[in-house]
PDB file of C-alpha atoms and ligand atoms in Angstrom:
ATOM      1  CA  MET A  20     104.149  93.367  93.063  1.00 50.00           C
ATOM      2  CA  SER A  21     104.466  97.032  92.055  1.00 56.00           C
ATOM      3  CA  ASN A  22     102.480  98.260  89.053  1.00 62.00           C
ATOM      4  CA  ALA A  23     105.649  98.672  86.997  1.00 59.00           C
ATOM      5  CA  LEU A  24     106.829  95.114  87.695  1.00 58.00           C
ATOM      6  CA  ASN A  25     103.375  93.740  87.106  1.00 66.00           C
ATOM      7  CA  LYS A  26     103.252  95.447  83.723  1.00 68.00           C
ATOM      8  CA  ALA A  27     106.745  94.180  82.808  1.00 70.00           C
ATOM      9  CA  SER A  28     105.750  90.652  83.690  1.00 82.00           C
ATOM     10  CA  LEU A  29     102.557  90.828  81.607  1.00 88.00           C
ATOM     11  CA  ASN A  30     104.557  92.185  78.668  1.00 92.00           C
ATOM     12  CA  GLY A  31     107.158  89.449  79.131  1.00 93.00           C
ATOM     13  CA  GLN A  32     104.468  86.799  79.072  1.00 95.00           C
ATOM     14  CA  ARG A  33     103.000  88.252  75.901  1.00 95.00           C
ATOM     15  CA  LEU A  34     106.448  88.238  74.265  1.00 96.00           C
ATOM     16  CA  ALA A  35     107.041  84.607  75.306  1.00 97.00           C
ATOM     17  CA  LYS A  36     103.685  83.630  73.836  1.00 96.00           C
ATOM     18  CA  ARG A  37     104.613  85.273  70.566  1.00 97.00           C
ATOM     19  CA  LEU A  38     107.986  83.483  70.450  1.00 97.00           C
ATOM     20  CA  SER A  39     106.256  80.189  71.143  1.00 97.00           C
ATOM     21  CA  GLY A  40     104.132  80.845  68.044  1.00 97.00           C
ATOM     22  CA  GLU A  41     107.339  81.428  66.065  1.00 96.00           C
ATOM     23  CA  GLY A  42     108.763  78.004  66.925  1.00 96.00           C
ATOM     24  CA  ILE A  43     110.537  78.505  70.249  1.00 98.00           C
ATOM     25  CA  ASN A  44     109.502  75.373  72.142  1.00 97.00           C
ATOM     26  CA  ASN A  45     111.916  75.084  75.067  1.00 98.00           C
ATOM     27  CA  GLN A  46     109.609  75.846  78.010  1.00 98.00           C
ATOM     28  CA  GLN A  47     112.468  76.872  80.302  1.00 98.00           C
ATOM     29  CA  VAL A  48     113.675  79.414  77.743  1.00 98.00           C
ATOM     30  CA  LEU A  49     110.132  80.773  77.330  1.00 98.00           C
ATOM     31  CA  GLN A  50     109.688  81.048  81.103  1.00 97.00           C
ATOM     32  CA  VAL A  51     112.948  82.945  81.511  1.00 97.00           C
ATOM     33  CA  ILE A  52     112.063  85.328  78.648  1.00 97.00           C
ATOM     34  CA  ALA A  53     108.652  85.919  80.238  1.00 96.00           C
ATOM     35  CA  ALA A  54     110.218  86.709  83.623  1.00 95.00           C
ATOM     36  CA  THR A  55     113.138  88.929  82.510  1.00 96.00           C
ATOM     37  CA  PRO A  56     112.441  92.691  82.380  1.00 95.00           C
ATOM     38  CA  ARG A  57     113.891  93.584  78.942  1.00 96.00           C
ATOM     39  CA  GLN A  58     113.137  97.266  79.538  1.00 94.00           C
ATOM     40  CA  ILE A  59     116.015  97.628  81.992  1.00 95.00           C
ATOM     41  CA  PHE A  60     118.486  96.729  79.218  1.00 96.00           C
ATOM     42  CA  ILE A  61     117.543  99.635  76.948  1.00 95.00           C
ATOM     43  CA  ASP A  62     117.344 103.436  77.174  1.00 91.00           C
ATOM     44  CA  GLU A  63     114.268 104.893  78.826  1.00 91.00           C
ATOM     45  CA  ALA A  64     113.334 106.684  75.595  1.00 93.00           C
ATOM     46  CA  LEU A  65     112.853 103.304  73.875  1.00 94.00           C
ATOM     47  CA  GLU A  66     111.128 101.575  76.782  1.00 92.00           C
ATOM     48  CA  TYR A  67     107.795 101.530  74.980  1.00 93.00           C
ATOM     49  CA  LYS A  68     109.387  99.153  72.444  1.00 95.00           C
ATOM     50  CA  ALA A  69     111.039  96.903  75.039  1.00 94.00           C
ATOM     51  CA  TYR A  70     108.759  93.916  74.445  1.00 94.00           C
ATOM     52  CA  ASP A  71     108.531  94.200  70.656  1.00 94.00           C
ATOM     53  CA  ASP A  72     110.290  91.373  68.851  1.00 94.00           C
ATOM     54  CA  THR A  73     112.922  93.670  67.344  1.00 95.00           C
ATOM     55  CA  ALA A  74     116.560  94.626  67.788  1.00 95.00           C
ATOM     56  CA  LEU A  75     117.006  98.128  69.295  1.00 96.00           C
ATOM     57  CA  PRO A  76     119.924 100.590  69.458  1.00 95.00           C
ATOM     58  CA  ILE A  77     121.923 100.590  72.727  1.00 95.00           C
ATOM     59  CA  GLY A  78     124.421 103.364  71.846  1.00 94.00           C
ATOM     60  CA  HIS A  79     127.987 103.162  70.474  1.00 93.00           C
ATOM     61  CA  GLY A  80     126.522 101.927  67.171  1.00 93.00           C
ATOM     62  CA  GLN A  81     125.479  98.629  68.797  1.00 94.00           C
ATOM     63  CA  THR A  82     122.144  96.867  69.251  1.00 95.00           C
ATOM     64  CA  ILE A  83     120.345  94.603  71.715  1.00 95.00           C
ATOM     65  CA  SER A  84     119.436  91.456  69.744  1.00 95.00           C
ATOM     66  CA  GLN A  85     115.891  90.629  68.681  1.00 96.00           C
ATOM     67  CA  PRO A  86     114.204  88.434  71.349  1.00 97.00           C
ATOM     68  CA  TYR A  87     113.430  85.708  68.783  1.00 98.00           C
ATOM     69  CA  ILE A  88     117.157  85.398  67.989  1.00 98.00           C
ATOM     70  CA  VAL A  89     118.107  85.427  71.689  1.00 98.00           C
ATOM     71  CA  ALA A  90     115.592  82.626  72.307  1.00 98.00           C
ATOM     72  CA  LYS A  91     116.605  80.658  69.199  1.00 98.00           C
ATOM     73  CA  MET A  92     120.330  80.761  70.004  1.00 98.00           C
ATOM     74  CA  THR A  93     119.734  79.842  73.647  1.00 98.00           C
ATOM     75  CA  GLN A  94     117.375  76.983  72.819  1.00 98.00           C
ATOM     76  CA  THR A  95     119.770  75.610  70.184  1.00 98.00           C
ATOM     77  CA  LEU A  96     122.642  75.422  72.675  1.00 98.00           C
ATOM     78  CA  LEU A  97     120.450  73.836  75.364  1.00 98.00           C
ATOM     79  CA  ALA A  98     119.085  71.123  73.061  1.00 97.00           C
ATOM     80  CA  ASN A  99     121.693  68.546  74.114  1.00 92.00           C
ATOM     81  CA  GLY A 100     121.096  68.920  77.844  1.00 95.00           C
ATOM     82  CA  PRO A 101     122.207  71.189  80.690  1.00 97.00           C
ATOM     83  CA  LEU A 102     125.250  73.442  80.311  1.00 98.00           C
ATOM     84  CA  ASN A 103     127.808  74.228  82.960  1.00 98.00           C
ATOM     85  CA  ASN A 104     130.083  77.021  81.718  1.00 98.00           C
ATOM     86  CA  VAL A 105     129.167  79.177  78.733  1.00 98.00           C
ATOM     87  CA  LEU A 106     131.213  81.921  77.050  1.00 99.00           C
ATOM     88  CA  GLU A 107     129.346  84.800  75.425  1.00 98.00           C
ATOM     89  CA  ILE A 108     131.148  87.149  73.034  1.00 98.00           C
ATOM     90  CA  GLY A 109     129.607  90.652  72.857  1.00 98.00           C
ATOM     91  CA  THR A 110     127.972  91.493  76.215  1.00 98.00           C
ATOM     92  CA  GLY A 111     126.292  94.601  74.731  1.00 98.00           C
ATOM     93  CA  SER A 112     123.229  95.475  76.800  1.00 98.00           C
ATOM     94  CA  GLY A 113     123.581  92.346  78.960  1.00 98.00           C
ATOM     95  CA  TYR A 114     120.119  90.991  77.995  1.00 98.00           C
ATOM     96  CA  GLN A 115     121.321  87.779  76.309  1.00 98.00           C
ATOM     97  CA  CYS A 116     123.666  87.276  79.241  1.00 98.00           C
ATOM     98  CA  ALA A 117     120.748  87.650  81.682  1.00 98.00           C
ATOM     99  CA  ILE A 118     118.752  84.995  79.821  1.00 98.00           C
ATOM    100  CA  LEU A 119     121.702  82.571  79.729  1.00 98.00           C
ATOM    101  CA  ALA A 120     122.598  83.125  83.384  1.00 98.00           C
ATOM    102  CA  GLN A 121     119.164  81.869  84.453  1.00 98.00           C
ATOM    103  CA  LEU A 122     119.580  78.632  82.457  1.00 98.00           C
ATOM    104  CA  VAL A 123     123.217  77.557  82.934  1.00 98.00           C
ATOM    105  CA  THR A 124     125.620  77.322  85.881  1.00 98.00           C
ATOM    106  CA  LYS A 125     128.025  80.115  84.961  1.00 98.00           C
ATOM    107  CA  VAL A 126     128.316  82.675  82.152  1.00 98.00           C
ATOM    108  CA  TYR A 127     131.577  84.323  81.075  1.00 98.00           C
ATOM    109  CA  THR A 128     131.066  87.324  78.819  1.00 98.00           C
ATOM    110  CA  VAL A 129     133.510  89.517  76.873  1.00 98.00           C
ATOM    111  CA  GLU A 130     132.820  93.056  75.546  1.00 97.00           C
ATOM    112  CA  ARG A 131     135.209  95.427  73.752  1.00 96.00           C
ATOM    113  CA  ILE A 132     133.415  98.686  74.648  1.00 96.00           C
ATOM    114  CA  LYS A 133     134.142  99.560  78.275  1.00 96.00           C
ATOM    115  CA  ALA A 134     131.112 101.841  78.720  1.00 96.00           C
ATOM    116  CA  LEU A 135     128.706  99.106  77.585  1.00 97.00           C
ATOM    117  CA  GLN A 136     130.390  96.578  79.849  1.00 97.00           C
ATOM    118  CA  ARG A 137     130.052  98.858  82.913  1.00 97.00           C
ATOM    119  CA  GLN A 138     126.399  99.541  82.190  1.00 97.00           C
ATOM    120  CA  ALA A 139     125.639  95.832  81.676  1.00 98.00           C
ATOM    121  CA  LYS A 140     127.333  95.002  84.976  1.00 97.00           C
ATOM    122  CA  ARG A 141     125.099  97.452  86.864  1.00 97.00           C
ATOM    123  CA  ARG A 142     121.975  96.154  85.158  1.00 96.00           C
ATOM    124  CA  LEU A 143     122.714  92.491  85.815  1.00 97.00           C
ATOM    125  CA  ARG A 144     123.395  93.243  89.483  1.00 95.00           C
ATOM    126  CA  SER A 145     120.141  95.157  89.747  1.00 95.00           C
ATOM    127  CA  ILE A 146     118.191  92.011  88.878  1.00 95.00           C
ATOM    128  CA  ASP A 147     120.299  89.891  91.236  1.00 94.00           C
ATOM    129  CA  LEU A 148     122.189  87.783  88.733  1.00 96.00           C
ATOM    130  CA  HIS A 149     125.580  86.915  90.178  1.00 93.00           C
ATOM    131  CA  ASN A 150     126.739  83.790  88.300  1.00 98.00           C
ATOM    132  CA  ILE A 151     128.351  85.993  85.642  1.00 98.00           C
ATOM    133  CA  ALA A 152     131.996  86.956  85.090  1.00 98.00           C
ATOM    134  CA  MET A 153     132.726  89.875  82.761  1.00 98.00           C
ATOM    135  CA  LYS A 154     135.809  90.924  80.911  1.00 97.00           C
ATOM    136  CA  HIS A 155     136.705  93.996  78.879  1.00 96.00           C
ATOM    137  CA  GLY A 156     138.585  92.450  75.995  1.00 96.00           C
ATOM    138  CA  ASP A 157     138.709  91.294  72.409  1.00 97.00           C
ATOM    139  CA  GLY A 158     136.225  88.534  71.661  1.00 98.00           C
ATOM    140  CA  TRP A 159     138.423  87.100  68.876  1.00 97.00           C
ATOM    141  CA  GLN A 160     140.696  85.906  71.695  1.00 97.00           C
ATOM    142  CA  GLY A 161     137.894  84.322  73.760  1.00 98.00           C
ATOM    143  CA  TRP A 162     138.732  83.841  77.456  1.00 98.00           C
ATOM    144  CA  HIS A 163     141.401  81.172  77.510  1.00 98.00           C
ATOM    145  CA  SER A 164     142.047  80.982  81.282  1.00 98.00           C
ATOM    146  CA  LYS A 165     138.366  80.225  82.039  1.00 98.00           C
ATOM    147  CA  GLY A 166     137.899  77.587  79.325  1.00 97.00           C
ATOM    148  CA  PRO A 167     137.368  75.114  77.896  1.00 98.00           C
ATOM    149  CA  PHE A 168     133.633  75.776  77.673  1.00 98.00           C
ATOM    150  CA  ASP A 169     130.567  73.580  77.231  1.00 98.00           C
ATOM    151  CA  ALA A 170     129.235  76.196  74.834  1.00 98.00           C
ATOM    152  CA  ILE A 171     130.190  79.485  73.205  1.00 99.00           C
ATOM    153  CA  MET A 172     127.663  82.024  71.934  1.00 98.00           C
ATOM    154  CA  VAL A 173     128.896  84.801  69.657  1.00 98.00           C
ATOM    155  CA  THR A 174     126.486  87.750  69.375  1.00 98.00           C
ATOM    156  CA  ALA A 175     128.344  89.804  66.741  1.00 98.00           C
ATOM    157  CA  ALA A 176     129.269  88.564  63.260  1.00 98.00           C
ATOM    158  CA  PRO A 177     132.864  87.838  62.209  1.00 98.00           C
ATOM    159  CA  ASP A 178     133.696  87.394  58.520  1.00 96.00           C
ATOM    160  CA  GLN A 179     135.216  84.031  59.375  1.00 96.00           C
ATOM    161  CA  ILE A 180     135.107  81.617  62.313  1.00 97.00           C
ATOM    162  CA  PRO A 181     137.651  82.696  65.006  1.00 98.00           C
ATOM    163  CA  MET A 182     140.098  79.795  65.501  1.00 97.00           C
ATOM    164  CA  LYS A 183     140.837  80.767  69.118  1.00 98.00           C
ATOM    165  CA  LEU A 184     137.176  80.232  69.985  1.00 98.00           C
ATOM    166  CA  LEU A 185     137.116  76.745  68.455  1.00 98.00           C
ATOM    167  CA  GLU A 186     140.147  75.856  70.610  1.00 98.00           C
ATOM    168  CA  GLN A 187     138.261  76.906  73.763  1.00 98.00           C
ATOM    169  CA  LEU A 188     135.398  74.420  73.231  1.00 98.00           C
ATOM    170  CA  LYS A 189     135.317  71.208  75.270  1.00 98.00           C
ATOM    171  CA  ASP A 190     135.203  67.916  73.394  1.00 98.00           C
ATOM    172  CA  GLY A 191     131.497  67.589  72.539  1.00 98.00           C
ATOM    173  CA  GLY A 192     131.020  71.327  73.085  1.00 98.00           C
ATOM    174  CA  GLN A 193     129.090  73.580  70.711  1.00 98.00           C
ATOM    175  CA  MET A 194     129.429  77.117  69.416  1.00 98.00           C
ATOM    176  CA  ILE A 195     126.626  79.162  67.903  1.00 98.00           C
ATOM    177  CA  ILE A 196     127.862  82.017  65.747  1.00 98.00           C
ATOM    178  CA  PRO A 197     126.634  84.316  62.959  1.00 98.00           C
ATOM    179  CA  VAL A 198     129.207  84.391  60.143  1.00 98.00           C
ATOM    180  CA  GLY A 199     129.377  86.748  57.153  1.00 97.00           C
ATOM    181  CA  THR A 200     129.379  90.397  56.185  1.00 94.00           C
ATOM    182  CA  THR A 201     126.519  91.642  53.986  1.00 92.00           C
ATOM    183  CA  SER A 202     124.767  88.298  54.222  1.00 96.00           C
ATOM    184  CA  GLN A 203     125.180  86.241  57.383  1.00 98.00           C
ATOM    185  CA  THR A 204     124.300  82.698  58.420  1.00 98.00           C
ATOM    186  CA  LEU A 205     123.848  81.479  61.965  1.00 98.00           C
ATOM    187  CA  LEU A 206     126.013  78.357  62.352  1.00 98.00           C
ATOM    188  CA  LEU A 207     126.056  75.657  65.023  1.00 98.00           C
ATOM    189  CA  ILE A 208     129.518  74.127  65.290  1.00 98.00           C
ATOM    190  CA  THR A 209     130.120  70.920  67.245  1.00 98.00           C
ATOM    191  CA  ARG A 210     133.525  69.755  68.402  1.00 98.00           C
ATOM    192  CA  GLU A 211     134.291  66.030  68.242  1.00 98.00           C
ATOM    193  CA  GLY A 212     137.900  65.641  69.328  1.00 97.00           C
ATOM    194  CA  GLU A 213     139.864  67.642  66.791  1.00 95.00           C
ATOM    195  CA  ARG A 214     137.010  67.515  64.259  1.00 98.00           C
ATOM    196  CA  PHE A 215     134.428  70.257  63.892  1.00 98.00           C
ATOM    197  CA  THR A 216     131.103  69.764  62.147  1.00 98.00           C
ATOM    198  CA  GLN A 217     128.848  72.623  61.172  1.00 98.00           C
ATOM    199  CA  GLN A 218     125.125  73.013  60.724  1.00 98.00           C
ATOM    200  CA  LYS A 219     123.308  76.006  59.237  1.00 98.00           C
ATOM    201  CA  ILE A 220     120.529  77.334  61.459  1.00 98.00           C
ATOM    202  CA  GLU A 221     119.146  80.360  59.575  1.00 96.00           C
ATOM    203  CA  ALA A 222     119.920  83.690  57.898  1.00 97.00           C
ATOM    204  CA  VAL A 223     120.536  86.492  60.418  1.00 97.00           C
ATOM    205  CA  LYS A 224     121.681  90.113  60.700  1.00 96.00           C
ATOM    206  CA  PHE A 225     124.126  91.024  63.476  1.00 96.00           C
ATOM    207  CA  VAL A 226     126.495  93.957  64.016  1.00 96.00           C
ATOM    208  CA  PRO A 227     130.070  93.012  63.010  1.00 96.00           C
ATOM    209  CA  LEU A 228     132.546  91.377  65.390  1.00 97.00           C
ATOM    210  CA  LEU A 229     135.151  94.128  65.241  1.00 94.00           C
ATOM    211  CA  ALA A 230     138.856  93.460  65.180  1.00 87.00           C
ATOM    212  CA  GLY A 231     141.261  93.912  68.072  1.00 75.00           C
ATOM    213  CA  ASP A 232     141.494  97.466  69.415  1.00 69.00           C
ATOM    214  CA  LEU A 233     139.430  98.150  72.512  1.00 73.00           C
ATOM    215  CA  SER A 234     137.334 101.233  73.232  1.00 69.00           C
TER     216      SER A 234
HETATM  217  N1  LIG B 324     124.487  90.074  73.380  1.00 65.42           N
HETATM  218  C1  LIG B 324     124.191  91.483  73.202  1.00 65.42           C
HETATM  219  C2  LIG B 324     124.257  91.872  71.746  1.00 65.42           C
HETATM  220  C3  LIG B 324     125.016  93.141  71.584  1.00 65.42           C
HETATM  221  S1  LIG B 324     125.500  93.598  69.971  1.00 65.42           S
HETATM  222  C4  LIG B 324     122.872  91.870  73.845  1.00 65.42           C
HETATM  223  O1  LIG B 324     122.136  90.988  74.276  1.00 65.42           O
HETATM  224  O2  LIG B 324     122.593  93.065  73.957  1.00 65.42           O
HETATM  225  C5  LIG B 324     127.131  92.940  69.849  1.00 65.42           C
HETATM  226  C6  LIG B 324     128.148  93.414  70.865  1.00 65.42           C
HETATM  227  O3  LIG B 324     129.407  92.849  70.466  1.00 65.42           O
HETATM  228  C7  LIG B 324     128.373  94.924  70.931  1.00 65.42           C
HETATM  229  O4  LIG B 324     128.205  95.360  72.239  1.00 65.42           O
HETATM  230  C8  LIG B 324     129.811  95.107  70.457  1.00 65.42           C
HETATM  231  O5  LIG B 324     130.499  96.173  71.109  1.00 65.42           O
HETATM  232  C9  LIG B 324     130.421  93.765  70.801  1.00 65.42           C
HETATM  233  N2  LIG B 324     131.631  93.457  70.029  1.00 65.42           N
HETATM  234  C10 LIG B 324     131.911  93.699  68.725  1.00 65.42           C
HETATM  235  N3  LIG B 324     133.140  93.265  68.394  1.00 65.42           N
HETATM  236  C11 LIG B 324     133.669  92.708  69.535  1.00 65.42           C
HETATM  237  C12 LIG B 324     134.898  92.082  69.837  1.00 65.42           C
HETATM  238  N4  LIG B 324     135.866  91.920  68.941  1.00 65.42           N
HETATM  239  N5  LIG B 324     135.086  91.649  71.103  1.00 65.42           N
HETATM  240  C13 LIG B 324     134.123  91.795  72.063  1.00 65.42           C
HETATM  241  N6  LIG B 324     132.931  92.375  71.825  1.00 65.42           N
HETATM  242  C14 LIG B 324     132.700  92.827  70.579  1.00 65.42           C
END
């Protein structure tokens, strides 16, 4: 192993240990966090912060989520057993997508900023993750032709739950989503036929899920 990779792996292990202390107990999730080089998903200038448990800017006014939140959302969706197809809204840096792709069969991810999508595609290829399909589009619409999904993970906060996303859940499927403006709550929504139940996970702070127009 090269020195750089060795260092990344040690840092990843340290981060996983920290998350385990904060209540992340899914060993598969911890292993994947430990093994994924978070530094390739951020600008070189911020590399020294890559393994801190914080959100970081990724350009275009967007952020890569805090590792604890990435782990918490992933572990929550995996709690009911293995997942086949998962839809992520808000590809951003591609880091959350990289974590998911190592734990489920196939990830579909939608991003409204073309430049971020292109960059994420290159990064995910560079670490040999190929079970990912990407789309430049509006997350409020989901990805109808690829659904319905076992799970949907929304990584930007709408002011209300997008109906189109609920429709793209399988029966028994779950969606994890931060909802709100100044104050936001992470919700876990479960579909049972045409009924949807919702459970509050915790208070969070995400960038907003912006409306419609693409850039
Ligand atoms: N999952 C990302 C988090 C990125 S921040 C990561 O791991 O880095 C949220 C992302 O959602 C941003 O990239 C933002 O451009 C995107 N976004 C915001 N509104 C959107 C919308 N309506 N449709 C698709 N993506 C959207």
